[in-house]
């Protein structure tokens, strides 16, 4: 299949159309504007990015419209693409098969593939995406690069490393202006930013949110900022359990302020109880930490210009940069009464 065909289908066919064709129905009560929940019996699919992306909250599965068909119908890419095309009567152009080039990196290990990529630098497309579009400050980006957490991905995307507790790269979250995914064939464990010996473990759902929370907090001393990559694999749970089992560990559920985030927070609470460590719920005033960071930085810029900050919906308290500790007064603040409503 030609790249032009793939891009044309991705633009024309929404994940919503695939789900409706497969017999899924919208769960309006548990949907938000940015995350629409669909159900088919016990199966759940969350549609994001205005119909262009999706994830399964009960597994690590996520992707675009092609990945959705592969996931639902248990077929390969070519057959799945044909089914996507069938929804709009699209004619696929099949290219002639060509042998892979000897220099392709498909046989390289994940650590080798990681090392083959350049680190971001000021002026690179990845740096511009993270600094200008995501509002991550330059000092924090430099710190993440020094810890070997970031790489330049294709088409201006970012690679954020997932590593096991031995520090081995097992995959990476890939994020860009037009792309969101995880390394094909990789294993989600944890994105980590901060000292490995830290006892305060702030767990988010995305590497960009982990870095955003670090930017908001300063970053805070003694904190390891973590991301599960939106999944909850056995490898992720085992890594968190090992860290939470250390004496005086504090597990902070810094997941999104939406139903998906609350589900992850409850899993973290259960894990903390089993591991015998303290637990705290830390909700972003906006839906996620990067949105919170962007609003804060825009308002700071407007104040510098002498303007009036734009109006926004009230959050669950304001973040004040001068106060590094964002934990609520009570350790257990994860009850439903504190959940932000969309």
PDB file of N, CA and C in Angstrom, residues 251 253 264-274 277 279 281 332-336:
ATOM      1  N   UNK A 251       3.721   6.853  47.018  1.00  0.00           N
ATOM      2  CA  UNK A 251       3.227   6.700  45.655  1.00  0.00           C
ATOM      3  C   UNK A 251       2.177   7.780  45.396  1.00  0.00           C
ATOM      4  N   UNK A 253      -0.428   9.390  42.859  1.00  0.00           N
ATOM      5  CA  UNK A 253      -1.212   9.169  41.647  1.00  0.00           C
ATOM      6  C   UNK A 253      -1.486  10.516  40.992  1.00  0.00           C
ATOM      7  N   UNK A 264      -6.865   4.704  36.841  1.00  0.00           N
ATOM      8  CA  UNK A 264      -5.450   4.467  37.102  1.00  0.00           C
ATOM      9  C   UNK A 264      -5.112   4.778  38.558  1.00  0.00           C
ATOM     10  N   UNK A 265      -5.697   5.850  39.091  1.00  0.00           N
ATOM     11  CA  UNK A 265      -5.424   6.232  40.480  1.00  0.00           C
ATOM     12  C   UNK A 265      -5.857   5.129  41.447  1.00  0.00           C
ATOM     13  N   UNK A 266      -6.982   4.513  41.173  1.00  0.00           N
ATOM     14  CA  UNK A 266      -7.448   3.431  42.042  1.00  0.00           C
ATOM     15  C   UNK A 266      -6.513   2.229  41.967  1.00  0.00           C
ATOM     16  N   UNK A 267      -5.984   1.952  40.774  1.00  0.00           N
ATOM     17  CA  UNK A 267      -5.012   0.864  40.656  1.00  0.00           C
ATOM     18  C   UNK A 267      -3.759   1.169  41.474  1.00  0.00           C
ATOM     19  N   UNK A 268      -3.336   2.425  41.440  1.00  0.00           N
ATOM     20  CA  UNK A 268      -2.163   2.824  42.210  1.00  0.00           C
ATOM     21  C   UNK A 268      -2.427   2.751  43.704  1.00  0.00           C
ATOM     22  N   UNK A 269      -3.639   3.123  44.101  1.00  0.00           N
ATOM     23  CA  UNK A 269      -3.992   3.020  45.519  1.00  0.00           C
ATOM     24  C   UNK A 269      -3.903   1.559  45.981  1.00  0.00           C
ATOM     25  N   UNK A 270      -4.481   0.664  45.184  1.00  0.00           N
ATOM     26  CA  UNK A 270      -4.453  -0.752  45.545  1.00  0.00           C
ATOM     27  C   UNK A 270      -3.023  -1.278  45.613  1.00  0.00           C
ATOM     28  N   UNK A 271      -2.197  -0.857  44.660  1.00  0.00           N
ATOM     29  CA  UNK A 271      -0.809  -1.296  44.656  1.00  0.00           C
ATOM     30  C   UNK A 271      -0.072  -0.788  45.884  1.00  0.00           C
ATOM     31  N   UNK A 272      -0.324   0.480  46.255  1.00  0.00           N
ATOM     32  CA  UNK A 272       0.332   1.056  47.426  1.00  0.00           C
ATOM     33  C   UNK A 272      -0.067   0.303  48.694  1.00  0.00           C
ATOM     34  N   UNK A 273      -1.337  -0.030  48.804  1.00  0.00           N
ATOM     35  CA  UNK A 273      -1.797  -0.763  49.979  1.00  0.00           C
ATOM     36  C   UNK A 273      -1.142  -2.132  50.054  1.00  0.00           C
ATOM     37  N   UNK A 274      -1.022  -2.797  48.916  1.00  0.00           N
ATOM     38  CA  UNK A 274      -0.394  -4.118  48.901  1.00  0.00           C
ATOM     39  C   UNK A 274       1.095  -4.025  49.225  1.00  0.00           C
ATOM     40  N   UNK A 277       3.041   1.067  51.305  1.00  0.00           N
ATOM     41  CA  UNK A 277       3.604   2.419  51.275  1.00  0.00           C
ATOM     42  C   UNK A 277       2.487   3.458  51.330  1.00  0.00           C
ATOM     43  N   UNK A 279       0.222   6.673  50.114  1.00  0.00           N
ATOM     44  CA  UNK A 279      -0.409   6.946  48.807  1.00  0.00           C
ATOM     45  C   UNK A 279      -1.034   8.331  48.855  1.00  0.00           C
ATOM     46  N   UNK A 281      -3.311  11.263  46.147  1.00  0.00           N
ATOM     47  CA  UNK A 281      -3.918  11.587  44.847  1.00  0.00           C
ATOM     48  C   UNK A 281      -3.643  13.046  44.536  1.00  0.00           C
ATOM     49  N   UNK A 332      -4.824  10.592  51.629  1.00  0.00           N
ATOM     50  CA  UNK A 332      -5.796   9.908  50.786  1.00  0.00           C
ATOM     51  C   UNK A 332      -6.815  10.917  50.303  1.00  0.00           C
ATOM     52  N   UNK A 333      -6.555  11.474  49.134  1.00  0.00           N
ATOM     53  CA  UNK A 333      -7.471  12.467  48.574  1.00  0.00           C
ATOM     54  C   UNK A 333      -8.069  11.962  47.291  1.00  0.00           C
ATOM     55  N   UNK A 334      -8.213  10.656  47.183  1.00  0.00           N
ATOM     56  CA  UNK A 334      -8.617  10.089  45.903  1.00  0.00           C
ATOM     57  C   UNK A 334     -10.076   9.721  45.796  1.00  0.00           C
ATOM     58  N   UNK A 335     -10.918  10.156  46.707  1.00  0.00           N
ATOM     59  CA  UNK A 335     -12.320   9.802  46.661  1.00  0.00           C
ATOM     60  C   UNK A 335     -13.053  10.471  45.537  1.00  0.00           C
ATOM     61  N   UNK A 336     -14.236   9.984  45.171  1.00  0.00           N
ATOM     62  CA  UNK A 336     -14.982  10.547  44.046  1.00  0.00           C
ATOM     63  C   UNK A 336     -15.439  11.966  44.269  1.00  0.00           C
TER      64      UNK A 336
END
